């Protein structure tokens, strides 16, 4: 059972200086042989990360990158609105980010979205229920690799088309699959 493989990100193109929040990006392998690699952005709460909820955020589409949640919607970044002059867009800090009060995992899902990919053609085939299964596996493995968040309240949310998989995923989590370190190992 492989765990999440994440790296700290301190700087981003278009943002001046070091990021004023903790950002981790990486992949978690899901599926029978981890043939699906789901990419995520994790932003630690700027409040009390050890107590604040863990929000699992899905972007709609299906097929919209989680980067939109990070930089256009609820995340700690936003684009500076400026006349285009041929240079890189400028990213600025979003003082109204939900990361003020919650830890957030933004995930590129389903497979084929954003930086998420499949290792073979069969694994690239997806649908709403397969996506939910992959997301549940992802969350369990991510929590195993990040045990500091295992007792935080978990909320599953998103926008647009994610209104289809979010309630099904919440139900799957709720169906007696309490997220504890022990249950995460029972994959």
PDB file of C-alpha atoms in Angstrom:
ATOM      1  CA  UNK A   1       0.000   0.000   0.000  1.00  0.00           C
ATOM      2  CA  UNK A   2       1.725   3.171  -1.197  1.00  0.00           C
ATOM      3  CA  UNK A   3       0.956   6.441   0.482  1.00  0.00           C
ATOM      4  CA  UNK A   4       0.711  10.006  -0.743  1.00  0.00           C
ATOM      5  CA  UNK A   5       3.830  11.416  -2.349  1.00  0.00           C
ATOM      6  CA  UNK A   6       3.826  15.146  -1.726  1.00  0.00           C
ATOM      7  CA  UNK A   7       6.314  17.979  -1.885  1.00  0.00           C
ATOM      8  CA  UNK A   8       6.302  21.364  -0.214  1.00  0.00           C
ATOM      9  CA  UNK A   9       5.949  24.278  -2.615  1.00  0.00           C
ATOM     10  CA  UNK A  10       7.516  27.519  -1.404  1.00  0.00           C
ATOM     11  CA  UNK A  11       7.387  29.623  -4.582  1.00  0.00           C
ATOM     12  CA  UNK A  12       5.093  29.843  -7.625  1.00  0.00           C
ATOM     13  CA  UNK A  13       5.671  31.599 -10.953  1.00  0.00           C
ATOM     14  CA  UNK A  14       3.786  34.878 -10.938  1.00  0.00           C
ATOM     15  CA  UNK A  15       3.780  35.240  -7.130  1.00  0.00           C
ATOM     16  CA  UNK A  16       6.325  37.668  -5.714  1.00  0.00           C
ATOM     17  CA  UNK A  17       8.409  36.109  -2.949  1.00  0.00           C
ATOM     18  CA  UNK A  18       7.746  33.023  -0.856  1.00  0.00           C
ATOM     19  CA  UNK A  19       4.161  31.843  -0.432  1.00  0.00           C
ATOM     20  CA  UNK A  20       2.600  33.136   2.824  1.00  0.00           C
ATOM     21  CA  UNK A  21       0.880  29.783   3.451  1.00  0.00           C
ATOM     22  CA  UNK A  22       1.875  26.111   3.466  1.00  0.00           C
ATOM     23  CA  UNK A  23       1.264  24.375   0.127  1.00  0.00           C
ATOM     24  CA  UNK A  24       1.949  20.730  -0.677  1.00  0.00           C
ATOM     25  CA  UNK A  25       1.374  19.103  -4.046  1.00  0.00           C
ATOM     26  CA  UNK A  26       1.670  15.483  -5.045  1.00  0.00           C
ATOM     27  CA  UNK A  27       0.117  12.265  -6.249  1.00  0.00           C
ATOM     28  CA  UNK A  28      -1.758   9.412  -4.633  1.00  0.00           C
ATOM     29  CA  UNK A  29      -2.069   6.132  -6.527  1.00  0.00           C
ATOM     30  CA  UNK A  30      -5.544   4.564  -6.526  1.00  0.00           C
ATOM     31  CA  UNK A  31      -7.176   1.628  -8.252  1.00  0.00           C
ATOM     32  CA  UNK A  32      -6.292  -2.059  -8.155  1.00  0.00           C
ATOM     33  CA  UNK A  33      -2.619  -1.528  -8.991  1.00  0.00           C
ATOM     34  CA  UNK A  34      -2.467   2.216  -8.385  1.00  0.00           C
ATOM     35  CA  UNK A  35      -2.870   2.619 -12.129  1.00  0.00           C
ATOM     36  CA  UNK A  36      -4.632   5.943 -11.531  1.00  0.00           C
ATOM     37  CA  UNK A  37      -2.490   8.759 -10.151  1.00  0.00           C
ATOM     38  CA  UNK A  38      -4.579  11.550  -8.635  1.00  0.00           C
ATOM     39  CA  UNK A  39      -2.878  14.928  -8.264  1.00  0.00           C
ATOM     40  CA  UNK A  40      -3.655  17.224  -5.345  1.00  0.00           C
ATOM     41  CA  UNK A  41      -2.885  20.619  -3.864  1.00  0.00           C
ATOM     42  CA  UNK A  42      -3.038  20.696  -0.059  1.00  0.00           C
ATOM     43  CA  UNK A  43      -3.125  24.015   1.779  1.00  0.00           C
ATOM     44  CA  UNK A  44      -2.698  23.875   5.526  1.00  0.00           C
ATOM     45  CA  UNK A  45      -5.045  26.084   7.533  1.00  0.00           C
ATOM     46  CA  UNK A  46      -3.673  29.496   8.393  1.00  0.00           C
ATOM     47  CA  UNK A  47      -5.618  29.306  11.672  1.00  0.00           C
ATOM     48  CA  UNK A  48      -5.280  26.183  13.803  1.00  0.00           C
ATOM     49  CA  UNK A  49      -4.441  23.346  11.408  1.00  0.00           C
ATOM     50  CA  UNK A  50      -4.453  20.776  14.195  1.00  0.00           C
ATOM     51  CA  UNK A  51      -8.096  21.626  15.067  1.00  0.00           C
ATOM     52  CA  UNK A  52      -9.579  23.191  11.939  1.00  0.00           C
ATOM     53  CA  UNK A  53     -11.632  20.986   9.606  1.00  0.00           C
ATOM     54  CA  UNK A  54     -10.199  19.199   6.598  1.00  0.00           C
ATOM     55  CA  UNK A  55     -12.136  20.228   3.493  1.00  0.00           C
ATOM     56  CA  UNK A  56     -11.959  17.860   0.529  1.00  0.00           C
ATOM     57  CA  UNK A  57     -12.766  20.141  -2.448  1.00  0.00           C
ATOM     58  CA  UNK A  58     -13.846  18.872  -5.855  1.00  0.00           C
ATOM     59  CA  UNK A  59     -14.072  21.157  -8.848  1.00  0.00           C
ATOM     60  CA  UNK A  60     -16.869  20.652 -11.355  1.00  0.00           C
ATOM     61  CA  UNK A  61     -16.872  19.935 -15.018  1.00  0.00           C
ATOM     62  CA  UNK A  62     -16.264  17.078 -14.821  1.00  0.00           C
ATOM     63  CA  UNK A  63     -12.744  17.734 -15.932  1.00  0.00           C
ATOM     64  CA  UNK A  64     -11.931  21.143 -14.451  1.00  0.00           C
ATOM     65  CA  UNK A  65      -8.541  21.353 -12.773  1.00  0.00           C
ATOM     66  CA  UNK A  66      -8.430  21.847  -9.011  1.00  0.00           C
ATOM     67  CA  UNK A  67      -6.201  24.831  -9.717  1.00  0.00           C
ATOM     68  CA  UNK A  68      -9.382  26.834 -10.304  1.00  0.00           C
ATOM     69  CA  UNK A  69     -10.442  26.187  -6.698  1.00  0.00           C
ATOM     70  CA  UNK A  70      -6.986  27.172  -5.503  1.00  0.00           C
ATOM     71  CA  UNK A  71      -6.676  30.385  -7.545  1.00  0.00           C
ATOM     72  CA  UNK A  72     -10.186  31.475  -8.591  1.00  0.00           C
ATOM     73  CA  UNK A  73     -12.585  30.323  -5.890  1.00  0.00           C
ATOM     74  CA  UNK A  74     -11.836  29.534  -2.235  1.00  0.00           C
ATOM     75  CA  UNK A  75      -8.056  29.159  -2.151  1.00  0.00           C
ATOM     76  CA  UNK A  76      -5.357  31.505  -0.895  1.00  0.00           C
ATOM     77  CA  UNK A  77      -4.388  32.761  -4.359  1.00  0.00           C
ATOM     78  CA  UNK A  78      -6.069  34.933  -6.926  1.00  0.00           C
ATOM     79  CA  UNK A  79      -5.012  36.518 -10.175  1.00  0.00           C
ATOM     80  CA  UNK A  80      -4.343  40.231 -10.211  1.00  0.00           C
ATOM     81  CA  UNK A  81      -6.699  41.730 -12.760  1.00  0.00           C
ATOM     82  CA  UNK A  82      -4.512  43.706 -15.108  1.00  0.00           C
ATOM     83  CA  UNK A  83      -4.222  44.558 -18.777  1.00  0.00           C
ATOM     84  CA  UNK A  84      -2.290  41.759 -20.475  1.00  0.00           C
ATOM     85  CA  UNK A  85       1.190  42.927 -21.462  1.00  0.00           C
ATOM     86  CA  UNK A  86       2.726  39.636 -22.610  1.00  0.00           C
ATOM     87  CA  UNK A  87       4.241  38.701 -19.251  1.00  0.00           C
ATOM     88  CA  UNK A  88       3.239  35.993 -16.796  1.00  0.00           C
ATOM     89  CA  UNK A  89      -0.039  36.623 -15.002  1.00  0.00           C
ATOM     90  CA  UNK A  90       0.451  37.959 -11.493  1.00  0.00           C
ATOM     91  CA  UNK A  91      -0.782  35.914  -8.545  1.00  0.00           C
ATOM     92  CA  UNK A  92      -1.631  37.693  -5.302  1.00  0.00           C
ATOM     93  CA  UNK A  93      -2.677  36.548  -1.841  1.00  0.00           C
ATOM     94  CA  UNK A  94      -6.436  36.159  -1.281  1.00  0.00           C
ATOM     95  CA  UNK A  95      -7.218  37.567   2.189  1.00  0.00           C
ATOM     96  CA  UNK A  96     -10.696  35.971   2.071  1.00  0.00           C
ATOM     97  CA  UNK A  97      -9.512  32.403   1.467  1.00  0.00           C
ATOM     98  CA  UNK A  98     -11.270  29.557   3.223  1.00  0.00           C
ATOM     99  CA  UNK A  99      -7.808  28.439   4.319  1.00  0.00           C
ATOM    100  CA  UNK A 100      -8.101  31.020   7.098  1.00  0.00           C
ATOM    101  CA  UNK A 101     -10.336  28.510   8.908  1.00  0.00           C
ATOM    102  CA  UNK A 102      -9.780  25.132   7.236  1.00  0.00           C
ATOM    103  CA  UNK A 103      -7.210  22.768   5.791  1.00  0.00           C
ATOM    104  CA  UNK A 104      -8.102  22.146   2.145  1.00  0.00           C
ATOM    105  CA  UNK A 105      -7.281  19.353  -0.295  1.00  0.00           C
ATOM    106  CA  UNK A 106      -7.970  20.464  -3.872  1.00  0.00           C
ATOM    107  CA  UNK A 107      -7.951  17.373  -6.108  1.00  0.00           C
ATOM    108  CA  UNK A 108      -7.724  16.902  -9.874  1.00  0.00           C
ATOM    109  CA  UNK A 109     -10.527  14.388 -10.370  1.00  0.00           C
ATOM    110  CA  UNK A 110     -11.680  12.334 -12.229  1.00  0.00           C
ATOM    111  CA  UNK A 111      -8.624  10.725 -13.819  1.00  0.00           C
ATOM    112  CA  UNK A 112      -7.504  12.737 -16.848  1.00  0.00           C
ATOM    113  CA  UNK A 113      -8.290  16.050 -15.166  1.00  0.00           C
ATOM    114  CA  UNK A 114      -5.490  18.566 -14.624  1.00  0.00           C
ATOM    115  CA  UNK A 115      -2.307  16.692 -13.694  1.00  0.00           C
ATOM    116  CA  UNK A 116      -4.094  13.416 -12.778  1.00  0.00           C
ATOM    117  CA  UNK A 117      -3.382  10.586 -15.187  1.00  0.00           C
ATOM    118  CA  UNK A 118      -3.840   6.877 -15.895  1.00  0.00           C
ATOM    119  CA  UNK A 119      -0.989   4.459 -16.507  1.00  0.00           C
ATOM    120  CA  UNK A 120      -2.982   2.548 -19.126  1.00  0.00           C
ATOM    121  CA  UNK A 121      -6.049   2.945 -21.357  1.00  0.00           C
ATOM    122  CA  UNK A 122      -8.274   0.763 -19.178  1.00  0.00           C
ATOM    123  CA  UNK A 123      -7.572   2.891 -16.117  1.00  0.00           C
ATOM    124  CA  UNK A 124      -8.420   6.039 -18.091  1.00  0.00           C
ATOM    125  CA  UNK A 125     -12.050   4.902 -18.364  1.00  0.00           C
ATOM    126  CA  UNK A 126     -14.082   6.611 -15.657  1.00  0.00           C
ATOM    127  CA  UNK A 127     -17.582   7.455 -14.532  1.00  0.00           C
ATOM    128  CA  UNK A 128     -19.230   8.952 -11.480  1.00  0.00           C
ATOM    129  CA  UNK A 129     -19.131   5.790  -9.336  1.00  0.00           C
ATOM    130  CA  UNK A 130     -15.562   4.926 -10.299  1.00  0.00           C
ATOM    131  CA  UNK A 131     -14.581   8.515  -9.493  1.00  0.00           C
ATOM    132  CA  UNK A 132     -16.182   8.213  -6.040  1.00  0.00           C
ATOM    133  CA  UNK A 133     -14.336   4.950  -5.384  1.00  0.00           C
ATOM    134  CA  UNK A 134     -11.027   6.552  -6.418  1.00  0.00           C
ATOM    135  CA  UNK A 135     -11.703   9.619  -4.260  1.00  0.00           C
ATOM    136  CA  UNK A 136     -12.470   7.474  -1.225  1.00  0.00           C
ATOM    137  CA  UNK A 137      -9.252   5.504  -1.733  1.00  0.00           C
ATOM    138  CA  UNK A 138      -7.381   8.779  -2.176  1.00  0.00           C
ATOM    139  CA  UNK A 139      -8.704  10.239   1.065  1.00  0.00           C
ATOM    140  CA  UNK A 140      -7.873   7.113   3.062  1.00  0.00           C
ATOM    141  CA  UNK A 141      -4.324   6.951   1.695  1.00  0.00           C
ATOM    142  CA  UNK A 142      -3.772  10.681   2.072  1.00  0.00           C
ATOM    143  CA  UNK A 143      -4.808  10.502   5.724  1.00  0.00           C
ATOM    144  CA  UNK A 144      -2.448   7.583   6.329  1.00  0.00           C
ATOM    145  CA  UNK A 145       0.388   9.740   5.009  1.00  0.00           C
ATOM    146  CA  UNK A 146      -0.820  12.753   7.031  1.00  0.00           C
ATOM    147  CA  UNK A 147      -1.857  11.259  10.403  1.00  0.00           C
ATOM    148  CA  UNK A 148      -1.871  14.703  12.065  1.00  0.00           C
ATOM    149  CA  UNK A 149      -5.233  15.299  10.361  1.00  0.00           C
ATOM    150  CA  UNK A 150      -6.874  11.958  11.137  1.00  0.00           C
ATOM    151  CA  UNK A 151      -9.003  13.369  13.973  1.00  0.00           C
ATOM    152  CA  UNK A 152      -9.954  16.645  12.267  1.00  0.00           C
ATOM    153  CA  UNK A 153     -13.569  16.933  11.116  1.00  0.00           C
ATOM    154  CA  UNK A 154     -13.783  16.097   7.389  1.00  0.00           C
ATOM    155  CA  UNK A 155     -16.075  17.960   5.002  1.00  0.00           C
ATOM    156  CA  UNK A 156     -16.590  17.004   1.364  1.00  0.00           C
ATOM    157  CA  UNK A 157     -17.665  19.805  -0.940  1.00  0.00           C
ATOM    158  CA  UNK A 158     -17.229  21.306  -4.364  1.00  0.00           C
ATOM    159  CA  UNK A 159     -18.873  23.267  -7.119  1.00  0.00           C
ATOM    160  CA  UNK A 160     -20.847  22.689 -10.298  1.00  0.00           C
ATOM    161  CA  UNK A 161     -20.893  19.044 -11.467  1.00  0.00           C
ATOM    162  CA  UNK A 162     -19.227  17.912  -8.238  1.00  0.00           C
ATOM    163  CA  UNK A 163     -22.759  18.026  -6.821  1.00  0.00           C
ATOM    164  CA  UNK A 164     -23.085  14.543  -8.360  1.00  0.00           C
ATOM    165  CA  UNK A 165     -20.087  12.730  -6.772  1.00  0.00           C
ATOM    166  CA  UNK A 166     -19.912  14.740  -3.500  1.00  0.00           C
ATOM    167  CA  UNK A 167     -23.075  13.327  -1.856  1.00  0.00           C
ATOM    168  CA  UNK A 168     -22.224   9.786  -2.982  1.00  0.00           C
ATOM    169  CA  UNK A 169     -18.696  10.120  -1.572  1.00  0.00           C
ATOM    170  CA  UNK A 170     -20.033  11.582   1.677  1.00  0.00           C
ATOM    171  CA  UNK A 171     -22.431   8.626   1.931  1.00  0.00           C
ATOM    172  CA  UNK A 172     -19.627   6.125   1.255  1.00  0.00           C
ATOM    173  CA  UNK A 173     -17.517   7.710   3.993  1.00  0.00           C
ATOM    174  CA  UNK A 174     -20.524   7.776   6.314  1.00  0.00           C
ATOM    175  CA  UNK A 175     -21.468   4.116   5.716  1.00  0.00           C
ATOM    176  CA  UNK A 176     -19.538   2.919   8.718  1.00  0.00           C
ATOM    177  CA  UNK A 177     -16.188   3.727   7.221  1.00  0.00           C
ATOM    178  CA  UNK A 178     -15.073   6.022  10.021  1.00  0.00           C
ATOM    179  CA  UNK A 179     -11.830   7.689   9.057  1.00  0.00           C
ATOM    180  CA  UNK A 180      -9.385   6.533  11.687  1.00  0.00           C
ATOM    181  CA  UNK A 181      -5.791   5.509  11.174  1.00  0.00           C
ATOM    182  CA  UNK A 182      -6.840   1.874  11.650  1.00  0.00           C
ATOM    183  CA  UNK A 183      -9.696   2.061   9.134  1.00  0.00           C
ATOM    184  CA  UNK A 184      -7.438   3.775   6.607  1.00  0.00           C
ATOM    185  CA  UNK A 185      -5.201   0.703   6.653  1.00  0.00           C
ATOM    186  CA  UNK A 186      -8.166  -1.607   5.977  1.00  0.00           C
ATOM    187  CA  UNK A 187      -8.093  -0.921   2.238  1.00  0.00           C
TER     188      UNK A 187
END
